[in-house]
Amino acid sequence: MRFLPGTPRALGLAAALAVTAMAGSAAPQPAARTARAPQAAEEGGKAPAGAEAGATPLRGSLGVPVGERLLSSSDPAARLRGIERLGAIGTEEAVSALLAALEQHGAPGARDPRARLAAVRALAPHAQRDSVRQLLARELSESAPARGAASPLGEVLRGTAALALARTGERRALGVLVNAIVQGGAAGEAAARALKAHPPASLQLLLGSRKRLEPALASFLGDLGDLRAIAALRPMLEGGDRAAQVAAARALARLGDEAALAKARAWLRKPEPGLFEPTAEILVYLGAPEAPDAVAALLGSELGRMEGLRLAELAPAERLVPALARSLPLLPDDARPRAVAAIGRAGGAEAARQLRRLLSERPELATAAAFALATMPGAEARAAVAELFDGARAAKDADLRRLGLRAGVVRGLALRDAPEALEKRLLAALAAPKGSSDRAVGVFGAVALGLRDAVDVVGACSPSSCDRAAVHAAARGALARGERALAALAPLFAALAASGAAAPGGDASAAQSGDAAPDAAAISAGVALLAEPGGGAIATSRLAALAEAGGPLSPLAARALAARDDEVVRGRIERLLEGSDPVVRAHVALGLGSDPMPDSVSLLARAYRFEDDPAVRRAIVRGLSRRTEVQRGRVLVAARDLDPDEGVRALARAALSGVDVRALDPPRSALATGVVWVAIVPNDRSASMSASSRPARLVRPDGLAVPVVADPDGVLLVPAVPPGASAVLLAPAAPPGDPGS
């Protein structure tokens, strides 16, 4: 398929750690004779030699010796308990014991990425110690694949170590990060992100005694955005090697310093092959009048064309439209829709003319051109959209007419500037035969723009008799109308999702057991779960089956199932939380935030520890923000201070600061005006039916998954999408007769 993007139970552990923290003195303290060291016995520890039975010192039961014994265990879980125990004690003796165990050659913990990540978190408060700083520096480095750099946790491990170093603000720790930036690679990227999260109090701490800066460090200073760096960057414009000059000029341009402008203009007068791209970038960042011509020259060059496209997207200008149009045939196939979108963002009469030409001459770019016109302000673009569905050609070309109607609806949603004739044409399309693409377009537009209610348009609908194309379109249109419109679809979803027994080709025995695959109409109506996070009237057993099925409904069903947690379904929830689909894991975490079971906070805390997907960690933090149990605090603090993902840290800060938890949830109302437009095009014409009414899952930029089904002609329009990158995953093509086909 080719896609055209439209726009693009740990309570016991916590208690043990709390006791350990209180008993962390290095000096032995006698315990009461009734204390039989139950924790040491539970963890496999032995009483110290010479101790009287029943009188084991508290330090021997819960302190450093037990942590050391756990660290030497062959059981990974025991080693993790040992690391966390020593970290919670936090004394010099405990830290030294932890370091010694990790640095011991051949030690099991030294090869285990989970143990190393736990150790980095435990040692972060002690990063000013030389030995700890050296260990963190090794974890930051990517030069030791034998230490697990290829592990899925590798990025988390590097980022956590970098943040631990950056938080100290100490010169030697910052020096480690600067060296990583200079060396580049994954370690350099992690170091740069950490320093942006924790900028140094003084740039001198960062630059040290350097008389001249390396190009990589100069580039980082431009990204850091600290105007104090200008004084260190300006001298690099003169003398030295050309790479240093270019890096300094680019950095100064990013900082808005016009000292780079004279250098860029000099390069423009005496062009050198390696200077075309940096010169154009500097001119663009400083808003120089020569910028459009420089970008146009890049678009016309074979080697600089992709950089020219990037800069055209960064700084749209009407003067770039001809150059963008000329570059279209020369760009890679996957870059051409980007160039079409750049033409639309440039705007103006020439942009509208070029987009109209693409509609008639380049059918493979028709969707991209229509979307560009739909989102381009101005009377020229509005008239071009109206002509698509109301012009002379539209009466003879049904595909063009539907394209125009969709563009008009998108324009109405995104710009509130729909063509005047749009409403009349949409209502006329509603009269088209049931199941047709024309009617589907009319239903979607009428519901999305508020001309008709979704439930009224769909009418009577049951698993055995239903205009499924209308259901698909109405459900997607309801996304633009907000929570009330979505909630109105709940009875329809309950009826369709109860079982798949009456769906064409449905398996009766599967339906009786509640495990039947959902009908495509049920998948569409499943948007009602956006308004009813608890699942509404859907039976818990059915929610569990939908969550475990792995289809487009699985994430929202998993969220609802987690919100109904009890002893019966707990095992299924845990399996979903540990599953291979990160989108489902994230939705389980969101549901656990509303879980009535108080120990669900432990599920979230345990899930956060070694989760490698940042989107799932964001969902976990959102779930924890709704909890009131004390166990949430430790995880939120760790996420705020040491999580490599900026979004996770921001959510954790908000949760700890007392922000209304509802503000941290993905919005259920139609607050956004973004629209995703996807055309599903089969690679083989003989497989054209596989694109018709194809179920899919759209994951919004905020992580919420929306179940959708395409129109009969294979087009998906999904409104109310927040800004950012969305992802669309098509469900597997079902064999003819299957309920999902």
XYZ file of C-alpha atoms in Angstrom:
741
model
C 0.000 0.000 0.000
C 1.032 3.582 -0.642
C -0.166 6.311 1.684
C -0.618 9.977 0.996
C -0.508 11.777 4.357
C -3.067 14.501 4.615
C -1.050 16.663 6.938
C 0.865 15.169 7.967
C 1.905 -5.947 42.991
C 4.952 -3.669 44.071
C 3.563 -2.461 47.420
C 5.798 -4.734 49.410
C 8.886 -3.505 47.623
C 7.976 0.124 48.242
C 7.453 -0.546 51.925
C 10.760 -2.390 52.179
C 12.586 0.482 50.519
C 11.011 2.953 52.908
C 12.223 0.931 55.879
C 15.654 0.634 54.309
C 15.913 4.372 53.841
C 15.209 4.928 57.503
C 17.724 2.290 58.520
C 20.565 3.434 56.307
C 23.153 4.310 58.930
C 26.572 2.828 58.351
C 26.922 1.961 62.026
C 25.285 -1.272 63.231
C 22.211 -0.679 65.336
C 20.805 -3.386 67.587
C 17.283 -4.405 66.809
C 14.633 -5.558 69.229
C 14.965 -9.207 70.138
C 11.558 -9.900 68.683
C 12.749 -8.808 65.222
C 13.649 -12.010 63.387
C 14.837 -10.272 60.192
C 11.937 -11.476 58.072
C 13.127 -9.495 55.054
C 16.557 -11.126 55.094
C 14.997 -14.550 55.267
C 12.606 -13.668 52.471
C 15.418 -12.382 50.244
C 17.644 -15.377 50.868
C 20.019 -13.585 53.221
C 21.796 -15.210 56.163
C 22.347 -13.764 59.605
C 25.851 -12.382 60.250
C 28.270 -14.744 61.893
C 28.236 -14.565 65.686
C 24.836 -12.941 65.894
C 22.512 -14.310 68.501
C 19.411 -16.010 67.207
C 16.496 -13.639 67.276
C 18.793 -10.636 67.784
C 20.082 -9.932 64.288
C 21.166 -6.283 63.947
C 18.828 -4.234 61.770
C 21.718 -3.286 59.471
C 22.458 -6.971 58.896
C 18.806 -7.615 58.094
C 17.979 -4.704 55.844
C 21.208 -2.858 55.115
C 24.206 -2.978 52.837
C 25.169 -6.655 53.348
C 21.771 -7.815 52.133
C 22.016 -5.515 49.141
C 25.418 -6.935 48.283
C 24.135 -10.505 48.536
C 21.198 -9.654 46.290
C 23.501 -8.097 43.721
C 25.483 -11.303 43.437
C 22.358 -13.380 42.887
C 21.729 -15.214 39.624
C 18.093 -14.042 39.746
C 17.631 -10.754 37.773
C 14.723 -9.687 39.990
C 16.854 -10.168 43.107
C 19.647 -8.097 41.574
C 17.204 -5.290 40.875
C 16.046 -5.399 44.499
C 19.648 -5.168 45.584
C 20.324 -2.127 43.397
C 17.211 -0.340 44.600
C 17.960 -1.247 48.235
C 21.481 0.205 48.091
C 20.245 3.262 46.238
C 17.555 3.874 48.847
C 20.122 3.616 51.668
C 22.230 6.181 49.885
C 25.188 6.184 52.276
C 28.763 6.286 51.074
C 29.100 2.628 51.995
C 26.002 1.693 50.001
C 27.073 3.675 46.936
C 30.543 2.135 47.037
C 29.069 -1.341 47.306
C 26.825 -0.707 44.321
C 29.690 0.651 42.231
C 31.928 -2.264 43.150
C 29.295 -4.775 42.132
C 28.654 -3.099 38.778
C 32.331 -2.704 37.926
C 33.261 -6.241 38.846
C 34.402 -8.006 35.675
C 31.839 -10.566 34.540
C 29.260 -9.538 37.122
C 25.715 -10.428 35.969
C 24.421 -6.923 36.657
C 27.059 -5.358 34.410
C 25.578 -7.141 31.384
C 21.894 -6.611 32.213
C 20.478 -3.359 30.685
C 17.667 -3.322 33.240
C 20.083 -3.588 36.131
C 22.277 -0.878 34.629
C 19.310 1.457 34.132
C 18.179 0.885 37.720
C 21.747 1.577 38.871
C 21.978 4.835 36.902
C 18.734 6.031 38.487
C 19.932 4.978 41.951
C 23.311 6.674 41.518
C 22.025 9.896 39.911
C 21.843 11.794 43.248
C 25.555 11.025 43.731
C 26.731 12.082 40.259
C 29.212 14.592 41.708
C 31.356 11.743 43.022
C 34.240 10.931 40.708
C 33.530 7.207 40.627
C 29.823 7.721 39.919
C 30.551 10.286 37.216
C 32.914 7.846 35.526
C 30.259 5.128 35.531
C 27.678 7.534 34.087
C 30.147 8.555 31.394
C 30.602 4.922 30.404
C 26.839 4.409 30.219
C 26.525 7.479 28.037
C 29.096 6.194 25.586
C 27.851 4.181 22.654
C 31.249 2.621 21.943
C 30.702 -0.619 23.892
C 28.131 -2.805 22.111
C 29.017 -5.688 24.409
C 27.477 -3.683 27.239
C 24.066 -3.844 25.601
C 24.050 -0.734 23.413
C 21.752 -2.577 21.004
C 19.161 -3.211 23.724
C 15.775 -1.472 23.296
C 16.625 0.231 26.588
C 19.878 1.611 25.148
C 18.424 5.007 24.302
C 16.712 5.301 27.691
C 19.936 4.304 29.430
C 22.043 6.856 27.555
C 19.492 9.611 28.054
C 19.127 8.916 31.771
C 22.896 8.937 32.300
C 23.195 12.213 30.378
C 20.455 13.871 32.439
C 22.066 12.677 35.670
C 25.297 14.369 34.612
C 23.622 17.556 33.367
C 21.600 18.025 36.557
C 24.759 18.409 38.619
C 25.842 21.587 36.816
C 29.367 20.600 37.806
C 32.268 21.383 35.504
C 33.662 17.866 35.155
C 30.233 16.357 34.523
C 29.501 18.993 31.889
C 32.874 18.238 30.334
C 31.790 14.639 29.805
C 28.690 15.842 27.970
C 30.625 18.322 25.834
C 33.080 15.615 24.799
C 30.148 13.424 23.792
C 28.706 16.234 21.667
C 32.041 16.725 19.928
C 32.331 12.998 19.210
C 28.774 12.864 17.851
C 26.575 9.805 17.426
C 23.825 8.648 19.750
C 25.800 9.664 22.825
C 26.214 13.178 21.447
C 22.503 13.481 20.742
C 21.656 12.318 24.275
C 24.153 14.784 25.744
C 22.719 17.663 23.690
C 19.166 16.893 24.831
C 20.288 16.718 28.461
C 22.052 20.089 28.312
C 18.994 21.684 26.707
C 16.914 20.315 29.578
C 19.436 21.581 32.170
C 21.370 24.516 30.676
C 24.530 25.396 32.590
C 24.508 28.413 34.881
C 27.622 29.663 33.120
C 28.709 28.962 29.573
C 32.291 28.975 30.829
C 31.499 25.724 32.615
C 30.577 24.342 29.229
C 33.364 25.751 27.125
C 36.196 25.342 29.619
C 39.550 26.654 28.442
C 38.851 26.161 24.727
C 40.278 28.958 22.618
C 38.405 27.791 19.544
C 35.269 25.686 19.464
C 34.836 22.490 17.510
C 32.179 22.740 14.751
C 29.897 20.274 16.543
C 30.034 22.330 19.743
C 29.389 25.552 17.831
C 26.324 23.984 16.203
C 25.053 22.877 19.603
C 25.364 26.410 20.979
C 23.115 27.616 18.179
C 20.513 24.991 19.065
C 20.827 25.770 22.795
C 19.498 29.279 22.172
C 21.658 30.962 24.811
C 22.548 34.459 23.596
C 25.648 34.438 25.810
C 27.194 32.130 23.209
C 27.368 34.935 20.629
C 30.615 36.301 22.076
C 32.278 32.902 21.708
C 30.938 32.295 18.211
C 31.713 35.604 16.483
C 35.529 35.172 16.483
C 35.085 31.865 14.646
C 33.799 33.689 11.557
C 37.306 34.795 10.692
C 40.320 32.514 10.346
C 40.370 28.859 11.159
C 39.038 26.199 8.873
C 35.963 26.559 6.704
C 33.976 23.960 8.677
C 34.349 26.046 11.835
C 33.273 29.204 9.999
C 30.193 27.517 8.584
C 29.190 26.019 11.947
C 29.631 29.365 13.710
C 27.682 31.266 11.032
C 24.814 28.801 11.188
C 24.757 28.954 14.983
C 24.767 32.766 14.988
C 21.919 32.810 12.463
C 19.865 30.523 14.688
C 20.543 32.918 17.564
C 19.360 35.834 15.392
C 22.745 37.546 15.284
C 23.288 39.415 12.021
C 27.061 39.082 12.277
C 26.568 35.958 10.139
C 24.761 37.913 7.422
C 27.860 39.579 5.997
C 29.650 36.234 5.833
C 26.680 34.612 4.051
C 26.486 37.425 1.525
C 30.186 37.100 0.847
C 29.755 33.393 0.185
C 26.811 34.237 -2.075
C 28.972 36.542 -4.208
C 31.741 33.934 -4.551
C 29.864 30.649 -4.448
C 31.623 27.427 -3.568
C 29.930 24.032 -3.979
C 30.044 23.164 -0.278
C 28.612 26.524 0.788
C 25.312 26.627 -1.117
C 23.269 24.946 1.616
C 24.653 26.778 4.692
C 24.411 30.116 2.881
C 20.740 29.612 2.055
C 20.002 28.438 5.599
C 21.669 31.483 7.156
C 19.739 33.825 4.870
C 16.460 32.072 5.719
C 17.001 32.189 9.477
C 17.887 35.896 9.357
C 15.004 36.763 7.023
C 17.290 38.277 4.410
C 15.680 39.490 1.162
C 18.030 37.224 -0.794
C 16.676 34.113 0.973
C 13.978 33.064 -1.561
C 16.397 33.286 -4.485
C 18.994 31.250 -2.601
C 16.415 28.574 -1.769
C 15.209 28.545 -5.369
C 18.789 27.960 -6.516
C 19.028 24.982 -4.174
C 15.773 23.567 -5.535
C 17.306 23.750 -8.992
C 20.461 21.868 -8.038
C 20.662 18.102 -7.967
C 22.643 17.813 -4.733
C 20.849 20.549 -2.788
C 17.267 19.893 -3.861
C 16.110 18.149 -0.674
C 17.698 20.839 1.509
C 15.969 23.448 -0.636
C 12.649 21.714 -0.019
C 13.305 21.714 3.740
C 14.036 25.429 3.718
C 10.986 26.134 1.538
C 8.865 24.385 4.156
C 10.593 26.360 6.905
C 10.090 29.770 5.269
C 7.222 29.788 2.722
C 7.341 32.560 0.129
C 5.315 33.236 -3.017
C 8.539 33.717 -4.975
C 9.364 30.048 -4.381
C 6.268 28.669 -6.119
C 7.770 28.442 -9.656
C 10.937 26.779 -8.368
C 8.915 24.277 -6.324
C 6.766 23.463 -9.340
C 9.834 22.921 -11.532
C 11.444 20.656 -8.931
C 8.450 18.318 -8.650
C 9.416 15.862 -11.420
C 12.985 15.737 -10.117
C 12.170 14.941 -6.489
C 11.866 11.391 -5.093
C 8.320 10.049 -5.177
C 7.867 10.255 -1.405
C 9.010 13.914 -1.354
C 6.611 15.170 -4.023
C 3.564 15.520 -1.716
C 5.787 17.646 0.558
C 6.590 19.947 -2.351
C 2.902 20.229 -3.249
C 2.110 21.154 0.361
C 4.926 23.733 0.287
C 3.332 25.328 -2.794
C 0.067 25.629 -0.890
C 1.755 27.158 2.158
C 3.505 29.698 -0.084
C 0.075 30.955 -1.173
C -0.934 33.459 -3.795
C -2.474 33.373 -7.264
C 0.473 31.536 -8.821
C 0.254 28.797 -6.166
C -3.445 28.318 -6.905
C -2.705 28.136 -10.644
C 0.044 25.554 -10.181
C -2.162 23.426 -7.931
C -4.992 23.514 -10.474
C -2.539 22.355 -13.134
C -1.455 19.445 -10.957
C -5.082 18.398 -10.507
C -5.520 18.000 -14.247
C -2.035 16.792 -15.250
C -0.731 14.735 -12.311
C -3.464 12.375 -11.051
C -1.049 10.745 -8.601
C -0.701 14.132 -6.869
C -4.386 15.098 -7.061
C -5.094 14.381 -3.395
C -2.057 16.367 -2.269
C -3.024 19.283 -4.530
C -6.640 19.272 -3.335
C -5.522 19.258 0.275
C -3.121 22.136 -0.390
C -5.947 24.195 -1.925
C -8.263 23.281 0.943
C -5.832 24.608 3.553
C -4.534 27.643 1.605
C -6.080 30.974 2.628
C -7.351 33.313 -0.050
C -10.113 33.784 -2.579
C -8.114 32.093 -5.353
C -7.892 28.834 -3.429
C -11.561 28.974 -2.392
C -12.624 29.454 -6.012
C -10.390 26.589 -7.153
C -11.995 24.256 -4.602
C -15.505 25.316 -5.652
C -14.652 24.620 -9.273
C -13.647 21.069 -8.392
C -17.135 20.073 -7.230
C -19.306 22.677 -8.977
C -17.585 23.223 -12.330
C -18.291 21.850 -15.760
C -15.899 18.906 -15.379
C -17.427 17.901 -12.043
C -20.742 16.982 -13.674
C -18.964 14.366 -15.822
C -16.194 13.215 -13.487
C -17.459 11.631 -10.237
C -13.940 11.161 -8.866
C -13.148 14.846 -9.357
C -16.463 15.868 -7.814
C -15.821 13.784 -4.677
C -12.301 15.182 -4.478
C -13.722 18.710 -4.573
C -16.392 17.984 -1.980
C -13.788 16.570 0.382
C -11.554 19.591 -0.190
C -14.488 21.882 0.538
C -15.248 20.087 3.804
C -11.601 20.248 4.841
C -11.570 23.965 4.049
C -14.679 24.464 6.154
C -13.163 22.567 9.073
C -9.638 23.971 8.908
C -10.247 27.574 7.802
C -13.981 28.106 8.389
C -14.020 29.306 4.771
C -16.067 26.766 2.825
C -17.274 27.679 -0.692
C -20.861 28.916 -0.809
C -22.194 26.046 -2.932
C -20.730 23.345 -0.696
C -23.759 22.831 1.564
C -26.113 22.388 -1.389
C -23.825 19.853 -3.090
C -23.293 17.865 0.117
C -27.022 17.543 0.744
C -27.489 16.431 -2.862
C -24.829 13.742 -2.340
C -26.823 12.433 0.614
C -29.465 11.279 -1.881
C -27.003 9.000 -3.679
C -27.559 5.234 -3.425
C -26.720 3.556 -0.136
C -23.266 2.077 0.038
C -21.904 4.401 -2.652
C -18.837 6.590 -2.342
C -20.887 9.658 -3.277
C -23.270 9.135 -0.364
C -20.351 8.468 1.979
C -18.808 11.829 1.046
C -22.145 13.571 1.587
C -22.668 11.909 4.968
C -19.182 12.775 6.181
C -19.398 16.406 5.118
C -22.938 16.950 6.424
C -22.092 15.501 9.849
C -18.659 17.108 10.159
C -19.990 20.583 9.309
C -23.042 20.225 11.575
C -25.667 20.065 8.815
C -26.992 16.694 10.019
C -26.661 14.580 13.163
C -24.742 11.350 12.784
C -27.466 9.194 14.344
C -30.157 10.719 12.118
C -28.143 10.094 8.966
C -27.333 6.483 9.821
C -30.914 5.678 10.762
C -31.892 2.138 11.661
C -28.813 -0.040 11.784
C -28.293 -3.571 13.037
C -25.574 -6.156 12.438
C -27.757 -7.789 9.772
C -28.993 -4.660 7.995
C -26.937 -1.503 7.846
C -25.586 1.049 5.389
C -22.042 0.448 6.554
C -20.485 3.092 4.325
C -22.753 5.689 5.942
C -21.786 4.479 9.419
C -18.092 4.778 8.579
C -18.510 8.309 7.248
C -20.863 9.509 9.991
C -18.622 8.219 12.751
C -15.605 10.051 11.343
C -17.696 13.169 10.828
C -18.849 13.033 14.457
C -15.213 13.457 15.526
C -15.462 17.084 14.378
C -18.573 17.747 16.480
C -17.165 16.860 19.896
C -17.979 14.631 22.822
C -21.755 14.896 22.688
C -21.892 13.721 19.067
C -19.577 10.806 19.859
C -21.599 9.805 22.909
C -24.742 9.708 20.756
C -23.154 6.810 18.847
C -22.787 4.710 22.012
C -26.098 2.773 21.623
C -25.206 1.939 18.020
C -21.759 0.732 19.063
C -23.228 -1.358 21.875
C -25.604 -3.066 19.443
C -22.973 -3.685 16.775
C -20.169 -4.725 19.120
C -22.212 -7.150 21.215
C -21.129 -9.957 18.872
C -20.341 -10.614 15.240
C -22.979 -13.309 14.864
C -25.091 -11.544 12.292
C -22.261 -10.059 10.308
C -21.750 -11.508 6.842
C -19.601 -14.594 7.162
C -19.585 -14.380 10.976
C -18.760 -17.502 12.943
C -21.745 -18.401 15.114
C -19.779 -20.318 17.747
C -17.306 -17.477 18.065
C -20.148 -15.018 18.412
C -21.715 -17.056 21.188
C -18.446 -17.049 23.093
C -18.046 -13.291 22.677
C -14.792 -13.669 20.752
C -16.117 -12.911 17.265
C -14.231 -10.294 15.297
C -16.087 -6.969 15.238
C -17.969 -5.980 12.137
C -16.473 -3.011 10.231
C -19.468 -0.892 11.250
C -18.724 -1.690 14.899
C -15.139 -0.550 14.361
C -16.368 2.809 13.064
C -18.970 3.248 15.800
C -16.204 2.485 18.288
C -15.310 6.195 18.276
C -18.012 6.338 20.968
C -15.354 4.949 23.335
C -13.547 8.273 23.032
C -16.481 9.849 24.895
C -17.005 6.846 27.214
C -13.545 5.827 28.494
C -15.151 3.268 30.800
C -16.790 1.352 27.972
C -20.386 2.375 28.567
C -22.859 -0.492 28.154
C -20.366 -2.928 26.585
C -19.965 -6.130 28.610
C -16.593 -6.544 30.284
C -16.050 -9.905 28.611
C -16.617 -8.336 25.210
C -14.252 -5.477 26.000
C -11.596 -8.019 26.962
C -12.069 -9.894 23.687
C -11.838 -6.679 21.667
C -8.752 -5.550 23.573
C -6.961 -8.834 22.931
C -7.995 -9.070 19.271
C -5.343 -6.595 18.144
C -7.537 -4.682 15.657
C -8.336 -0.969 15.375
C -10.645 -1.163 18.406
C -8.059 -2.844 20.613
C -6.496 0.282 22.195
C -9.744 1.954 23.260
C -11.169 -1.369 24.438
C -8.003 -1.947 26.480
C -8.376 1.473 28.085
C -11.976 0.728 29.038
C -11.075 -2.733 30.338
C -8.340 -1.310 32.569
C -10.811 1.193 34.009
C -12.973 -1.804 35.095
C -10.121 -3.650 36.793
C -11.051 -6.320 39.310
C -9.712 -9.689 40.435
C -11.337 -11.456 37.472
C -9.773 -9.383 34.682
C -6.531 -8.349 36.415
C -4.526 -11.101 34.715
C -5.696 -10.039 31.266
C -4.891 -6.415 32.009
C -1.375 -7.331 33.109
C -0.801 -9.297 29.917
C -1.966 -6.350 27.812
C 0.298 -4.011 29.783
C 3.257 -6.272 29.017
C 2.275 -6.941 25.382
C 4.160 -6.173 22.204
C 1.886 -3.366 20.933
C 3.003 -0.050 22.469
C -0.258 1.683 21.521
C -2.252 -0.884 23.492
C 0.189 -0.630 26.410
C -0.292 3.128 26.450
C -4.073 2.846 26.526
C -3.985 0.302 29.346
C -1.921 2.822 31.308
C -4.489 5.545 30.616
C -7.282 3.267 31.812
C -5.442 2.334 34.986
C -5.525 5.998 35.939
C -9.274 5.560 36.547
C -8.987 2.030 37.945
C -11.061 1.553 41.132
C -8.477 -0.901 42.519
C -5.995 0.997 44.726
C -3.106 -1.348 43.946
C -3.255 -0.437 40.251
C -0.758 2.308 41.022
C 1.774 -0.483 41.528
C 1.040 -1.803 38.036
C 1.790 1.623 36.611
C 4.939 2.045 38.682
C 6.228 -1.354 37.615
C 5.396 -0.696 33.965
C 7.306 2.590 33.955
C 10.586 1.141 35.226
C 11.773 -0.448 31.987
C 9.421 0.890 29.324
C 11.451 1.854 26.253
C 8.697 3.599 24.257
C 8.353 7.293 25.209
C 4.684 7.427 24.141
C 3.879 4.639 26.600
C 5.808 6.412 29.361
C 3.785 9.550 28.695
C 0.591 7.553 29.074
C 1.873 5.999 32.308
C 2.590 9.439 33.730
C -0.869 10.579 32.668
C -2.331 7.552 34.436
C -0.289 8.227 37.580
C -1.403 11.856 37.565
C -4.948 10.668 38.293
C -3.892 8.468 41.221
C -3.750 9.673 44.810
C -1.747 6.815 46.352
C 1.620 7.709 47.843
C 3.442 5.231 45.593
C 2.912 7.503 42.594
C 5.245 10.171 43.953
C 8.466 8.215 43.616
C 7.815 7.384 39.956
C 6.717 10.911 39.062
C 9.831 12.401 40.636
C 12.038 9.991 38.707
C 10.162 10.813 35.499
C 10.441 14.541 36.123
C 14.173 14.440 36.808
C 15.611 11.620 34.719
C 13.315 10.612 31.874
C 15.030 11.214 28.508
C 11.781 12.308 26.850
C 10.895 15.984 27.202
C 7.163 15.248 27.023
C 7.354 12.762 29.891
C 9.266 15.240 32.045
C 6.749 18.012 31.324
C 3.770 15.817 32.213
C 5.450 14.668 35.426
C 6.240 18.259 36.426
C 2.623 19.232 35.872
C 1.335 16.250 37.857
C 3.609 17.026 40.798
C 2.744 20.730 40.737
C -0.938 20.085 41.359
C -2.301 20.873 37.904
C -5.876 19.698 37.357
C -5.444 16.082 36.258
C -8.091 16.516 33.562
C -5.792 18.970 31.817
C -3.237 16.171 31.368
C -5.653 13.775 29.675
C -5.880 13.561 25.879
C -8.820 15.829 24.946
C -12.138 14.223 24.127
C -13.711 17.356 22.653
C -13.159 18.595 19.107
C -10.642 21.257 20.139
C -8.372 20.826 17.118
C -9.099 21.773 13.533
C -6.459 19.548 11.948
C -7.604 17.008 9.374
C -5.754 13.911 8.212
C -6.424 12.983 4.584
C -5.222 9.553 3.470
C -5.729 7.904 0.092
C -5.266 4.128 0.178
C -3.838 3.053 -3.166
C -3.289 -0.659 -3.858
C 0.031 -1.634 -5.370
C -1.782 -4.010 -7.707
C -4.966 -3.002 -9.523
C -6.330 -6.502 -9.054
C -6.328 -5.805 -5.307
C -8.452 -2.667 -5.553
C -11.138 -4.164 -3.313
C -8.602 -4.374 -0.488
C -8.622 -0.563 -0.265
C -12.418 -0.275 -0.202
C -13.871 0.304 3.272
C -10.552 -0.699 4.853
C -10.439 -0.541 8.671
C -7.506 1.336 10.161
C -6.170 2.790 13.376
C -5.102 6.426 13.486
C -2.867 7.352 16.420
C -3.107 11.069 17.090
C -0.066 13.129 18.140
C -1.278 13.014 21.751
C -1.190 9.200 21.644
C -4.933 8.522 21.503
C -5.939 5.840 18.983
C -9.025 6.424 16.807
C -10.681 3.473 15.027
C -11.723 4.439 11.499
C -12.878 2.791 8.276
C -12.245 4.227 4.809
C -14.927 5.175 2.313
C -15.749 2.689 -0.474
C -13.252 4.449 -2.777
C -10.433 3.976 -0.257
C -10.242 7.522 1.121
C -9.934 8.408 4.810
C -10.724 11.863 6.165
C -10.232 12.139 9.937
C -10.980 15.523 11.543
C -10.235 17.023 14.987
C -6.610 15.901 14.999
C -4.200 17.948 17.183
C -1.052 19.431 15.606
C 1.870 17.058 15.155
C 2.669 13.785 13.460
C -0.058 11.146 13.289
C 0.362 7.481 12.369
C -2.057 5.326 10.368
C -1.966 1.540 10.597
C -4.219 -0.388 8.213
C -5.876 -3.526 9.488
C -4.898 -6.667 7.539
C -7.022 -7.148 4.457
C -9.688 -9.677 5.338
C -10.700 -12.493 2.983
C -13.987 -11.869 1.137
C -16.942 -12.583 3.386
C -15.067 -11.948 6.623
C -16.811 -9.455 8.910
C -13.849 -7.090 8.626
C -13.696 -7.154 4.829
